[in-house]
mmCIF file of C-alpha atoms and ligand atoms in Angstrom:
data_model
loop_
_atom_site.group_PDB
_atom_site.id
_atom_site.type_symbol
_atom_site.label_atom_id
_atom_site.label_comp_id
_atom_site.label_asym_id
_atom_site.label_seq_id
_atom_site.Cartn_x
_atom_site.Cartn_y
_atom_site.Cartn_z
ATOM 1 C CA MET Y 268 49.047 171.240 148.924
ATOM 2 C CA SER Y 269 52.365 170.950 147.081
ATOM 3 C CA LYS Y 270 53.003 169.381 143.842
ATOM 4 C CA ILE Y 271 55.019 165.659 144.084
ATOM 5 C CA LEU Y 272 57.193 164.604 141.124
ATOM 6 C CA THR Y 273 59.399 161.260 141.257
ATOM 7 C CA LEU Y 274 62.957 161.117 139.272
ATOM 8 C CA ASP Y 275 61.111 158.502 136.711
ATOM 9 C CA LYS Y 276 58.197 161.036 136.016
ATOM 10 C CA LEU Y 277 61.317 163.580 135.478
ATOM 11 C CA LYS Y 278 62.754 161.672 133.098
ATOM 12 C CA GLU Y 279 59.423 160.840 131.185
ATOM 13 C CA ILE Y 280 59.267 164.343 130.879
ATOM 14 C CA ILE Y 281 62.879 164.568 129.413
ATOM 15 C CA SER Y 282 61.831 161.968 126.726
ATOM 16 C CA THR Y 283 58.868 163.147 125.569
ATOM 17 C CA LEU Y 284 60.797 166.530 125.226
ATOM 18 C CA ILE Y 285 63.325 165.278 123.020
ATOM 19 C CA SER Y 286 60.714 163.418 120.653
ATOM 20 C CA THR Y 287 58.837 166.151 120.408
ATOM 21 C CA LYS Y 288 62.177 167.958 118.921
ATOM 22 C CA LYS Y 289 62.356 169.974 121.560
ATOM 23 C CA ARG Y 290 65.808 171.070 122.454
ATOM 24 C CA VAL Y 291 66.663 169.499 126.364
ATOM 25 C CA ILE Y 292 69.442 171.266 128.148
ATOM 26 C CA ALA Y 293 70.774 169.755 131.631
ATOM 27 C CA PRO Y 294 73.780 169.105 133.492
ATOM 28 C CA VAL Y 295 75.745 166.382 132.089
ATOM 29 C CA LEU Y 296 79.044 164.599 133.403
ATOM 30 C CA ALA Y 297 82.260 165.282 130.601
ATOM 31 C CA ALA Y 298 85.604 164.159 131.539
ATOM 32 C CA GLY Y 299 84.894 164.331 134.915
ATOM 33 C CA LYS Y 300 83.663 167.688 135.148
ATOM 34 C CA TYR Y 301 79.532 168.818 135.196
ATOM 35 C CA PHE Y 302 78.893 171.524 132.018
ATOM 36 C CA TYR Y 303 75.133 172.458 130.788
ATOM 37 C CA ARG Y 304 74.852 170.331 127.122
ATOM 38 C CA GLU Y 305 71.937 169.318 125.178
ATOM 39 C CA LEU Y 306 70.783 166.342 125.794
ATOM 40 C CA SER Y 307 70.385 163.162 123.370
ATOM 41 C CA ASN Y 308 68.729 161.235 126.241
ATOM 42 C CA SER Y 309 67.018 160.973 129.660
ATOM 43 C CA SER Y 310 69.897 159.449 131.032
ATOM 44 C CA GLU Y 311 73.014 161.698 130.663
ATOM 45 C CA ALA Y 312 71.244 164.619 132.433
ATOM 46 C CA VAL Y 313 72.670 164.911 136.226
ATOM 47 C CA LEU Y 314 70.082 165.922 138.323
ATOM 48 C CA GLU Y 315 71.489 166.493 141.877
ATOM 49 C CA SER Y 316 70.812 169.695 143.461
ATOM 50 C CA TRP Y 317 74.994 169.907 145.217
ATOM 51 C CA ILE Y 318 76.552 170.055 141.295
ATOM 52 C CA LYS Y 319 77.865 173.115 140.480
ATOM 53 C CA PRO Y 320 78.010 173.063 136.599
ATOM 54 C CA THR Y 321 81.613 174.730 135.072
ATOM 55 C CA SER Y 322 79.341 176.013 132.258
ATOM 56 C CA SER Y 323 76.527 178.766 132.395
ATOM 57 C CA ILE Y 324 73.699 178.658 131.183
ATOM 58 C CA LYS Y 325 74.001 181.827 129.459
ATOM 59 C CA GLU Y 326 75.510 179.893 126.260
ATOM 60 C CA PHE Y 327 71.982 178.791 125.309
ATOM 61 C CA PHE Y 328 70.670 182.786 125.146
ATOM 62 C CA PHE Y 329 74.121 184.354 123.886
ATOM 63 C CA PRO Y 330 76.512 182.553 122.447
ATOM 64 C CA GLN Y 331 80.215 182.498 122.348
ATOM 65 C CA HIS Y 332 80.274 182.382 118.575
ATOM 66 C CA GLU Y 333 76.936 183.558 116.546
ATOM 67 C CA LYS Y 334 76.523 184.937 112.919
ATOM 68 C CA ILE Y 335 74.735 187.997 112.721
ATOM 69 C CA CYS Y 336 74.623 188.485 108.966
ATOM 70 C CA SER Y 337 76.628 187.240 105.496
ATOM 71 C CA TYR Y 338 77.832 189.104 102.609
ATOM 72 C CA CYS Y 339 78.360 188.536 99.524
ATOM 73 C CA TYR Y 340 79.919 190.513 95.900
ATOM 74 C CA THR Y 341 78.226 189.807 92.873
ATOM 75 C CA GLY Y 342 79.844 191.325 90.374
ATOM 76 C CA LYS Y 343 79.902 195.022 92.238
ATOM 77 C CA GLU Y 344 76.464 194.817 93.856
ATOM 78 C CA LEU Y 345 77.145 193.611 97.170
ATOM 79 C CA VAL Y 346 74.204 191.645 98.841
ATOM 80 C CA LEU Y 347 73.689 191.199 102.597
ATOM 81 C CA SER Y 348 71.528 188.776 104.037
ATOM 82 C CA ASP Y 349 70.316 188.634 107.887
ATOM 83 C CA ALA Y 350 71.093 185.235 110.031
ATOM 84 C CA GLU Y 351 68.668 183.719 111.383
ATOM 85 C CA LEU Y 352 67.002 183.697 114.598
ATOM 86 C CA PHE Y 353 66.307 180.647 116.752
ATOM 87 C CA VAL Y 354 63.038 179.419 116.214
ATOM 88 C CA GLY Y 355 62.783 176.341 117.867
ATOM 89 C CA GLU Y 356 61.774 175.776 121.737
ATOM 90 C CA GLN Y 357 64.285 174.732 124.495
ATOM 91 C CA VAL Y 358 63.879 173.826 127.523
ATOM 92 C CA ILE Y 359 66.711 174.136 130.445
ATOM 93 C CA LEU Y 360 66.616 171.724 133.652
ATOM 94 C CA GLY Y 361 68.217 171.420 136.659
ATOM 95 C CA SER Y 362 69.317 175.110 136.279
ATOM 96 C CA ARG Y 363 70.811 176.268 139.569
ATOM 97 C CA PRO Y 364 68.816 179.302 140.481
ATOM 98 C CA CYS Y 365 71.707 181.800 140.351
ATOM 99 C CA GLU Y 366 71.576 181.164 136.925
ATOM 100 C CA ALA Y 367 68.492 181.532 136.377
ATOM 101 C CA ALA Y 368 68.674 184.796 138.184
ATOM 102 C CA SER Y 369 71.041 186.737 135.716
ATOM 103 C CA LEU Y 370 68.502 186.142 132.906
ATOM 104 C CA PRO Y 371 65.807 189.402 134.467
ATOM 105 C CA VAL Y 372 69.242 191.472 135.004
ATOM 106 C CA LEU Y 373 70.945 190.538 131.198
ATOM 107 C CA ASP Y 374 67.096 191.474 129.713
ATOM 108 C CA LYS Y 375 68.071 194.617 131.088
ATOM 109 C CA VAL Y 376 70.962 195.765 128.261
ATOM 110 C CA PHE Y 377 69.945 193.776 125.505
ATOM 111 C CA GLY Y 378 66.964 195.454 125.305
ATOM 112 C CA TRP Y 379 67.778 199.204 125.992
ATOM 113 C CA ASP Y 380 69.819 201.173 123.417
ATOM 114 C CA PHE Y 381 69.524 198.296 121.047
ATOM 115 C CA GLN Y 382 66.875 195.483 121.108
ATOM 116 C CA ASP Y 383 69.064 192.367 120.708
ATOM 117 C CA ARG Y 384 66.547 190.029 118.779
ATOM 118 C CA PHE Y 385 69.627 187.045 119.047
ATOM 119 C CA PHE Y 386 68.706 186.966 122.345
ATOM 120 C CA GLN Y 387 65.634 187.884 123.286
ATOM 121 C CA GLU Y 388 63.972 185.181 120.775
ATOM 122 C CA ARG Y 389 65.694 182.750 122.747
ATOM 123 C CA ARG Y 390 64.414 184.220 126.210
ATOM 124 C CA GLU Y 391 60.600 183.956 124.948
ATOM 125 C CA ARG Y 392 61.357 180.505 123.591
ATOM 126 C CA THR Y 393 62.682 178.988 126.723
ATOM 127 C CA THR Y 394 61.480 177.441 129.674
ATOM 128 C CA VAL Y 395 64.170 177.308 132.299
ATOM 129 C CA ILE Y 396 63.378 174.751 135.469
ATOM 130 C CA THR Y 397 65.832 175.341 138.264
ATOM 131 C CA LEU Y 398 66.804 172.690 140.645
ATOM 132 C CA ALA Y 399 67.328 174.188 144.800
ATOM 133 C CA CYS Y 400 70.948 174.492 145.257
ATOM 134 C CA GLU Y 401 73.109 173.040 148.107
ATOM 135 C CA PRO Y 402 75.074 176.140 148.951
ATOM 136 C CA ASP Y 403 79.290 175.444 149.207
ATOM 137 C CA ASP Y 404 82.076 177.558 150.242
ATOM 138 C CA PHE Y 405 81.993 179.783 147.502
ATOM 139 C CA CYS Y 406 78.549 181.058 147.113
ATOM 140 C CA PHE Y 407 76.981 184.264 148.667
ATOM 141 C CA CYS Y 408 73.409 184.545 146.568
ATOM 142 C CA THR Y 409 71.922 185.645 149.770
ATOM 143 C CA SER Y 410 74.237 188.908 150.093
ATOM 144 C CA VAL Y 411 72.960 190.294 146.473
ATOM 145 C CA GLY Y 412 69.438 189.739 147.404
ATOM 146 C CA LEU Y 413 68.741 186.233 146.500
ATOM 147 C CA SER Y 414 67.772 182.689 147.771
ATOM 148 C CA PRO Y 415 68.996 179.121 146.838
ATOM 149 C CA ASP Y 416 65.548 178.320 145.736
ATOM 150 C CA THR Y 417 65.145 182.113 144.440
ATOM 151 C CA ASP Y 418 62.027 182.442 142.034
ATOM 152 C CA LEU Y 419 63.764 185.139 140.189
ATOM 153 C CA GLY Y 420 64.359 183.632 135.882
ATOM 154 C CA SER Y 421 62.546 180.235 136.952
ATOM 155 C CA ASP Y 422 59.405 179.252 134.935
ATOM 156 C CA ALA Y 423 59.496 176.117 138.152
ATOM 157 C CA VAL Y 424 61.828 174.746 140.788
ATOM 158 C CA LEU Y 425 62.400 171.798 142.047
ATOM 159 C CA ILE Y 426 63.117 171.150 145.607
ATOM 160 C CA PRO Y 427 65.086 167.750 146.824
ATOM 161 C CA LEU Y 428 62.694 165.740 148.705
ATOM 162 C CA GLY Y 429 65.340 162.577 148.893
ATOM 163 C CA GLY Y 430 64.392 158.743 147.834
ATOM 164 C CA GLY Y 431 63.988 160.625 144.067
ATOM 165 C CA GLU Y 432 61.616 163.064 144.902
ATOM 166 C CA PHE Y 433 60.666 166.265 144.201
ATOM 167 C CA GLU Y 434 58.381 169.356 145.298
ATOM 168 C CA VAL Y 435 57.437 171.131 141.922
ATOM 169 C CA ARG Y 436 57.238 175.033 143.089
ATOM 170 C CA VAL Y 437 55.690 176.622 140.025
ATOM 171 C CA PHE Y 438 55.975 180.031 138.963
ATOM 172 C CA THR Y 439 54.705 180.538 135.508
ATOM 173 C CA ASP Y 440 52.411 178.780 132.791
ATOM 174 C CA LYS Y 441 55.589 177.913 130.700
ATOM 175 C CA GLY Y 442 56.457 175.651 133.938
ATOM 176 C CA SER Y 443 53.224 174.431 134.565
ATOM 177 C CA MET Y 444 52.846 172.895 131.168
ATOM 178 C CA ILE Y 445 55.962 171.175 131.576
ATOM 179 C CA PHE Y 446 54.694 169.635 135.130
ATOM 180 C CA ASP Y 447 51.014 168.965 133.905
ATOM 181 C CA GLY Y 448 49.702 165.574 134.788
ATOM 182 C CA LYS Y 449 53.562 164.193 136.489
ATOM 183 C CA VAL Y 450 52.438 165.220 139.550
ATOM 184 C CA THR Y 451 50.682 164.191 142.599
ATOM 185 C CA GLU Y 452 49.289 165.924 144.960
ATOM 186 C CA SER Y 453 50.710 165.471 148.845
ATOM 187 C CA ASP Y 454 51.133 167.828 152.408
ATOM 188 C CA ARG Y 455 55.177 166.796 151.922
ATOM 189 C CA THR Y 456 56.818 170.462 151.230
ATOM 190 C CA GLY Y 457 60.749 170.687 150.386
ATOM 191 C CA LYS Y 458 63.224 172.317 153.216
ATOM 192 C CA ILE Y 459 66.457 174.814 151.986
ATOM 193 C CA SER Y 460 68.072 173.818 155.275
ATOM 194 C CA ASN Y 461 71.235 175.314 154.465
ATOM 195 C CA ARG Y 462 71.270 178.965 153.023
ATOM 196 C CA PRO Y 463 75.008 181.027 153.126
ATOM 197 C CA GLU Y 464 75.698 183.784 155.447
ATOM 198 C CA ILE Y 465 75.734 187.519 154.249
ATOM 199 C CA LYS Y 466 79.020 188.076 153.491
ATOM 200 C CA PHE Y 467 78.834 192.107 152.672
ATOM 201 C CA ASP Y 468 76.159 194.439 152.493
ATOM 202 C CA ALA Y 469 75.574 195.534 148.985
ATOM 203 C CA SER Y 470 74.896 199.161 148.626
ATOM 204 C CA GLU Y 471 77.591 200.300 151.065
ATOM 205 C CA VAL Y 472 79.789 198.389 148.664
ATOM 206 C CA GLN Y 473 78.165 200.544 145.779
ATOM 207 C CA ARG Y 474 78.432 203.995 147.690
ATOM 208 C CA TYR Y 475 81.856 203.216 148.849
ATOM 209 C CA LEU Y 476 82.964 202.196 144.901
ATOM 210 C CA LEU Y 477 81.863 205.254 143.546
ATOM 211 C CA GLU Y 478 84.143 207.886 146.731
ATOM 212 C CA HIS Y 479 86.815 205.309 145.666
ATOM 213 C CA PHE Y 480 87.248 204.395 142.091
ATOM 214 C CA GLY Y 481 91.016 203.333 142.134
ATOM 215 C CA ASP Y 482 91.145 202.309 146.047
ATOM 216 C CA GLU Y 483 94.220 200.234 147.143
ATOM 217 C CA VAL Y 484 92.479 197.369 147.254
ATOM 218 C CA PHE Y 485 92.425 196.841 142.774
ATOM 219 C CA ASP Y 486 96.270 196.621 142.849
ATOM 220 C CA ARG Y 487 96.552 194.102 145.876
ATOM 221 C CA LEU Y 488 94.126 191.766 145.325
ATOM 222 C CA SER Y 489 95.064 191.439 141.254
ATOM 223 C CA LEU Y 490 98.773 190.835 141.884
ATOM 224 C CA ARG Y 491 96.899 187.350 141.701
ATOM 225 C CA CYS Y 492 95.446 187.653 138.623
ATOM 226 C CA LEU Y 493 96.495 185.690 135.427
ATOM 227 C CA GLY Y 494 94.297 187.850 132.955
ATOM 228 C CA CYS Y 495 93.091 184.497 131.413
ATOM 229 C CA GLY Y 496 89.501 185.268 131.884
ATOM 230 C CA ALA Y 497 88.114 182.413 132.741
ATOM 231 C CA CYS Y 498 85.910 183.877 135.494
ATOM 232 C CA THR Y 499 83.961 186.237 132.693
ATOM 233 C CA TYR Y 500 83.218 182.985 130.611
ATOM 234 C CA VAL Y 501 81.657 181.229 133.574
ATOM 235 C CA CYS Y 502 79.674 183.865 135.046
ATOM 236 C CA PRO Y 503 76.022 183.789 134.352
ATOM 237 C CA THR Y 504 76.093 187.693 134.130
ATOM 238 C CA CYS Y 505 79.025 188.590 132.236
ATOM 239 C CA HIS Y 506 78.075 189.471 128.352
ATOM 240 C CA CYS Y 507 80.841 191.400 127.081
ATOM 241 C CA PHE Y 508 81.508 190.526 122.847
ATOM 242 C CA ASP Y 509 83.135 191.759 119.930
ATOM 243 C CA ILE Y 510 81.515 192.041 116.399
ATOM 244 C CA ILE Y 511 84.557 191.251 113.234
ATOM 245 C CA ASP Y 512 84.219 190.166 109.977
ATOM 246 C CA GLU Y 513 85.389 186.334 109.509
ATOM 247 C CA GLY Y 514 86.273 185.768 105.589
ATOM 248 C CA GLY Y 515 87.418 187.263 102.638
ATOM 249 C CA ALA Y 516 86.864 190.347 100.358
ATOM 250 C CA ALA Y 517 84.668 188.951 98.547
ATOM 251 C CA LYS Y 518 82.173 186.811 100.577
ATOM 252 C CA GLY Y 519 82.466 185.957 104.953
ATOM 253 C CA GLU Y 520 80.002 186.767 107.495
ATOM 254 C CA ARG Y 521 79.645 189.179 110.573
ATOM 255 C CA VAL Y 522 79.805 187.188 113.713
ATOM 256 C CA LYS Y 523 79.657 188.131 117.746
ATOM 257 C CA ASN Y 524 81.809 186.512 119.952
ATOM 258 C CA TRP Y 525 82.780 187.054 123.834
ATOM 259 C CA ASP Y 526 85.197 188.682 124.812
ATOM 260 C CA SER Y 527 86.313 189.317 127.885
ATOM 261 C CA CYS Y 528 87.500 192.705 130.286
ATOM 262 C CA GLN Y 529 90.007 190.912 131.726
ATOM 263 C CA PHE Y 530 92.143 190.575 128.471
ATOM 264 C CA ALA Y 531 94.913 192.675 127.513
ATOM 265 C CA PHE Y 532 93.782 193.669 123.899
ATOM 266 C CA PHE Y 533 89.980 194.279 124.986
ATOM 267 C CA THR Y 534 90.859 198.318 125.471
ATOM 268 C CA LEU Y 535 93.614 198.662 123.459
ATOM 269 C CA HIS Y 536 93.190 201.506 121.492
ATOM 270 C CA ALA Y 537 94.216 201.695 117.405
ATOM 271 C CA SER Y 538 96.767 204.566 117.939
ATOM 272 C CA GLY Y 539 98.603 201.982 120.847
ATOM 273 C CA HIS Y 540 97.891 203.469 123.854
ATOM 274 C CA ASN Y 541 95.813 201.361 126.312
ATOM 275 C CA PRO Y 542 93.084 203.081 129.099
ATOM 276 C CA ARG Y 543 93.269 200.208 131.199
ATOM 277 C CA SER Y 544 97.126 199.034 130.780
ATOM 278 C CA ASN Y 545 97.401 196.575 134.007
ATOM 279 C CA GLN Y 546 95.465 194.032 135.614
ATOM 280 C CA SER Y 547 94.520 196.200 138.353
ATOM 281 C CA ALA Y 548 92.509 198.342 136.412
ATOM 282 C CA ARG Y 549 91.077 195.556 134.102
ATOM 283 C CA GLN Y 550 89.933 193.865 137.759
ATOM 284 C CA ARG Y 551 88.624 197.607 138.870
ATOM 285 C CA ASN Y 552 86.507 197.973 135.913
ATOM 286 C CA ARG Y 553 84.468 194.285 136.612
ATOM 287 C CA ILE Y 554 83.920 194.892 139.972
ATOM 288 C CA GLN Y 555 83.307 198.632 139.530
ATOM 289 C CA HIS Y 556 80.576 197.701 136.563
ATOM 290 C CA LYS Y 557 79.285 194.787 138.463
ATOM 291 C CA PHE Y 558 78.623 196.574 142.102
ATOM 292 C CA ARG Y 559 78.453 200.155 140.943
ATOM 293 C CA ILE Y 560 78.147 200.732 137.568
ATOM 294 C CA TYR Y 561 74.988 198.373 136.269
ATOM 295 C CA PRO Y 562 73.465 199.096 140.087
ATOM 296 C CA ASP Y 563 73.214 202.843 138.786
ATOM 297 C CA LYS Y 564 72.331 202.598 135.474
ATOM 298 C CA PHE Y 565 69.629 199.000 135.821
ATOM 299 C CA GLY Y 566 68.662 198.900 139.073
ATOM 300 C CA SER Y 567 69.994 195.007 139.273
ATOM 301 C CA ILE Y 568 73.460 194.329 140.553
ATOM 302 C CA LEU Y 569 75.238 192.403 137.665
ATOM 303 C CA CYS Y 570 76.130 189.412 139.868
ATOM 304 C CA THR Y 571 73.747 186.363 141.120
ATOM 305 C CA GLY Y 572 76.948 185.338 144.328
ATOM 306 C CA CYS Y 573 77.024 182.355 142.009
ATOM 307 C CA GLY Y 574 80.520 181.606 142.968
ATOM 308 C CA ASN Y 575 81.753 180.683 139.693
ATOM 309 C CA CYS Y 576 84.650 183.163 139.022
ATOM 310 C CA ALA Y 577 86.113 182.175 141.852
ATOM 311 C CA ARG Y 578 85.474 178.319 141.914
ATOM 312 C CA GLU Y 579 86.787 178.357 138.277
ATOM 313 C CA CYS Y 580 89.464 180.682 138.563
ATOM 314 C CA SER Y 581 92.753 178.773 138.935
ATOM 315 C CA VAL Y 582 93.898 180.864 141.729
ATOM 316 C CA THR Y 583 90.705 181.315 143.355
ATOM 317 C CA LEU Y 584 90.131 185.004 143.356
ATOM 318 C CA GLY Y 585 86.963 185.610 141.714
ATOM 319 C CA VAL Y 586 84.892 189.197 142.519
ATOM 320 C CA LEU Y 587 84.181 188.388 146.662
ATOM 321 C CA PRO Y 588 87.498 188.882 148.236
ATOM 322 C CA TYR Y 589 87.561 192.822 146.635
ATOM 323 C CA ILE Y 590 83.997 192.539 148.156
ATOM 324 C CA GLU Y 591 84.961 191.771 151.415
ATOM 325 C CA LEU Y 592 87.274 194.353 151.679
ATOM 326 C CA LEU Y 593 85.367 197.185 150.315
ATOM 327 C CA ASP Y 594 82.713 196.254 152.697
ATOM 328 C CA LYS Y 595 85.349 196.355 155.420
ATOM 329 C CA LYS Y 596 87.101 199.472 154.426
ATOM 330 C CA SER Y 597 83.252 201.286 153.972
ATOM 331 C CA LYS Y 598 81.857 200.277 157.303
ATOM 332 C CA THR Y 599 85.436 201.346 159.110
ATOM 333 C CA ALA Y 600 85.599 204.605 157.455
ATOM 334 C CA VAL Y 601 81.704 204.930 158.422
ATOM 335 C CA ALA Y 602 82.643 204.176 162.336
ATOM 336 C CA SER Y 603 85.359 206.657 162.567
ATOM 337 C CA SER Y 604 83.556 209.182 160.940
HETATM 338 S S1 SF4 W 117 90.504 186.427 138.302
HETATM 339 FE FE1 SF4 W 117 90.899 184.158 138.255
HETATM 340 S S2 SF4 W 117 89.707 183.584 136.421
HETATM 341 FE FE2 SF4 W 117 89.618 185.883 136.538
HETATM 342 S S3 SF4 W 117 91.048 186.599 135.007
HETATM 343 FE FE3 SF4 W 117 92.270 186.531 136.892
HETATM 344 S S4 SF4 W 117 93.296 184.441 137.736
HETATM 345 FE FE4 SF4 W 117 91.766 184.406 135.554
HETATM 346 S S1 SF4 W 118 80.915 187.867 139.170
HETATM 347 FE FE1 SF4 W 118 80.967 185.766 139.954
HETATM 348 S S2 SF4 W 118 79.552 185.407 141.756
HETATM 349 FE FE2 SF4 W 118 79.034 186.988 140.620
HETATM 350 S S3 SF4 W 118 77.337 186.244 138.680
HETATM 351 FE FE3 SF4 W 118 79.722 186.274 138.057
HETATM 352 S S4 SF4 W 118 80.740 184.115 138.715
HETATM 353 FE FE4 SF4 W 118 78.917 184.474 139.997
#
């Protein structure tokens, strides 16, 4: 038997969570676009499966700006104080499945040589309820081993049935607790009829990238790139950050801010030398990192096929055109050998 939830019951769940001081996050409409935002009431949530929010849920685990510690001189004595870790509980409702799928991928880098407790505390204290996706032309989740209703990183997924009803598929105890007593049993099940076609062979691309580090594809396609970094900010798996001190000599804060490998300053050395001195090298780095270096090191592709990088790019570039061309070149090379 499947579990059925109505939209009214879902709004009731949101109201109860807010009234018990949980932080509830869902897609909301703001200035004509959708963003994941903390809700102040249930009516703000937009829960249609075809919505593709501009922002990523990563900011609720890895904020754009975060204090690590503060420093203060009292006379000649330096006093350092650790920043407080996140202590509340948060529930993300209506996340795209490809957003949730980025979380186990990010766990690897934030729990590798350094245990990032800021990220890890948020992960432990967050429940993620996804909404099965209606793919558009930018989506390619099936090419990286995922699907519009994937369970990776989700505590439960809602599959729209139409008429303001959802089938609820629960994957964890956290997910089960959210829907306890709110669902009815039925023999109806949701269907995902529209899955993106597979656009490339990721293992072929990984192999080709190893043997063709500086392929001409990077020079050719990167001519369109403006170096704005938007693709990295809206990407659920991009995680570069910078640590700086903000304040004066007497007191201030050490903070962690999002950075981007698409900015010219990102790799600029104090000597003035820049090992990635043009946009081709910066785009090459992004593709090599996502489709070869990260998979080699951690066993996961650093991309969930969400399509945000092209959908939100002012020249509609993103990673897919590179990968499709590299895939084609790899297959041609195999066929002619
Ligand atoms: S690919 Fe697009 S979004 Fe990314 S840096 Fe270039 S222009 Fe900006
Ligand atoms: S690289 Fe593009 S498609 Fe892949 S996860 Fe990032 S934004 Fe999504």
